[in-house]
Amino acid sequence: IQNNQRYTATVINFDRKDFVDKAVISDEEVKAYFDLRNVPTATATGETTAETPPITAEPNTELQTAPQRGFDFVKFIPEKLADDATQETKAKSEVTFAKHVNKIYSELAVAGSDFAKISSDVAKMEGPFKAEVGKFAPFKQVEAPEALKKNEQLLNSLFSETLKKGAVSVPYFSEEEKNYYIFKFTEVVEPRPMTLEEAKPLILVALKAKKSNQMTSDAANAAKAKLQEAIDQKKSILDAASANNLNLVSIPPFSEDEKPSNNPDSDLILGAVRELAPGQLSRVVERSGGQGYFIAYVDKIEIFKDENKESNRRALEASAVLDERTNLFHAWLKRQSTASGSAREDSILNYPRM
């Protein structure tokens, strides 16, 4: 019954985004947040100096600048083919191009090789394939140059901890440009503690998220109290919601086995109504991903009715009768065979029955 009973329910959503602009953050709150997290590592663990009392807060890396990396690069440009080139010609050109890039890479990757000189020599080479040499000044991964910003996999590799300063990368293919790149990791700007002005935009986002979430929770709990009061007074949920300017969202009938379809909160809704009876409100439930909260109301609970119940029952009865007759016939046949002596026990002296 629990798996198949069908709930008819409505929910009232409280979206956090509706409260973000209402969350006012003062400069004092920003400063307090900054001071609490902008703690030197030594004092954050409880160690003290003559000037610094013990602090229990832990240093927060979110108030540090992002690391920056700079690279020298050589970009390999493929041969420009005629518009009417055959697929075979294109395929051969791609293979030859890849071999050309790998040959240069094998020279660049040798320990102690002069990346700048080899790259420059390659750029001067005559042939169907061209090369360009360049430099990317140190940049943050989230602020990558235009030529790289769409290649997430490449950026992850360039900012990987396994790529050490001075290392030469493997050739990377740019799907958008149809070019190959080889990079040399030349410069690094390590993270440093942010100043208050640098950290302020991040702090505002964090504090607004926290405060707006609390405001959303308070609004949901206040609404639940008013709804419950109205329900206790025998008012309908529709009238109660209307009186409090709340929007009811109907949920298509669902069960444990058939959760609300196309609803990201289906598991949460099911958990909220599981222990409720018709006419009851759920607790205030927090939605995933910081979206806000909701309250569910159960309109009714019905046992699932199978429209084919009678035909299925008749088919099951007919199958049972047929099975019974078949079993009786085999039992009768076995007794007759035994009585006539035609049945013998198998043994190593008898031929196997076919």
Short mmCIF file of N, CA and C in Angstrom, two decimals, residues 15 91 137 154 161 166 191 274 278:
data_model
loop_
_atom_site.label_atom_id
_atom_site.label_comp_id
_atom_site.label_asym_id
_atom_site.label_seq_id
_atom_site.Cartn_x
_atom_site.Cartn_y
_atom_site.Cartn_z
N ASP A 15 11.51 31.07 -3.10
CA ASP A 15 12.76 31.15 -3.86
C ASP A 15 13.73 32.14 -3.23
N ALA A 91 42.33 13.90 -45.57
CA ALA A 91 42.79 12.96 -44.57
C ALA A 91 44.32 12.84 -44.58
N ALA A 137 51.02 36.49 -21.25
CA ALA A 137 51.41 37.02 -19.94
C ALA A 137 50.61 36.29 -18.86
N LEU A 154 41.90 22.10 -22.03
CA LEU A 154 43.25 22.65 -22.17
C LEU A 154 43.62 23.48 -20.95
N GLU A 161 48.31 20.82 -11.21
CA GLU A 161 49.44 20.80 -10.27
C GLU A 161 50.60 19.96 -10.82
N GLY A 166 58.58 25.57 -16.20
CA GLY A 166 59.65 25.17 -17.10
C GLY A 166 59.30 23.98 -17.97
N PRO A 191 49.34 32.77 -5.34
CA PRO A 191 48.25 33.45 -4.63
C PRO A 191 48.78 34.27 -3.46
N ARG A 274 5.55 11.80 2.99
CA ARG A 274 5.49 10.36 3.29
C ARG A 274 4.74 10.05 4.58
N PRO A 278 -4.05 13.19 4.63
CA PRO A 278 -4.72 14.24 3.86
C PRO A 278 -5.09 15.43 4.74
#
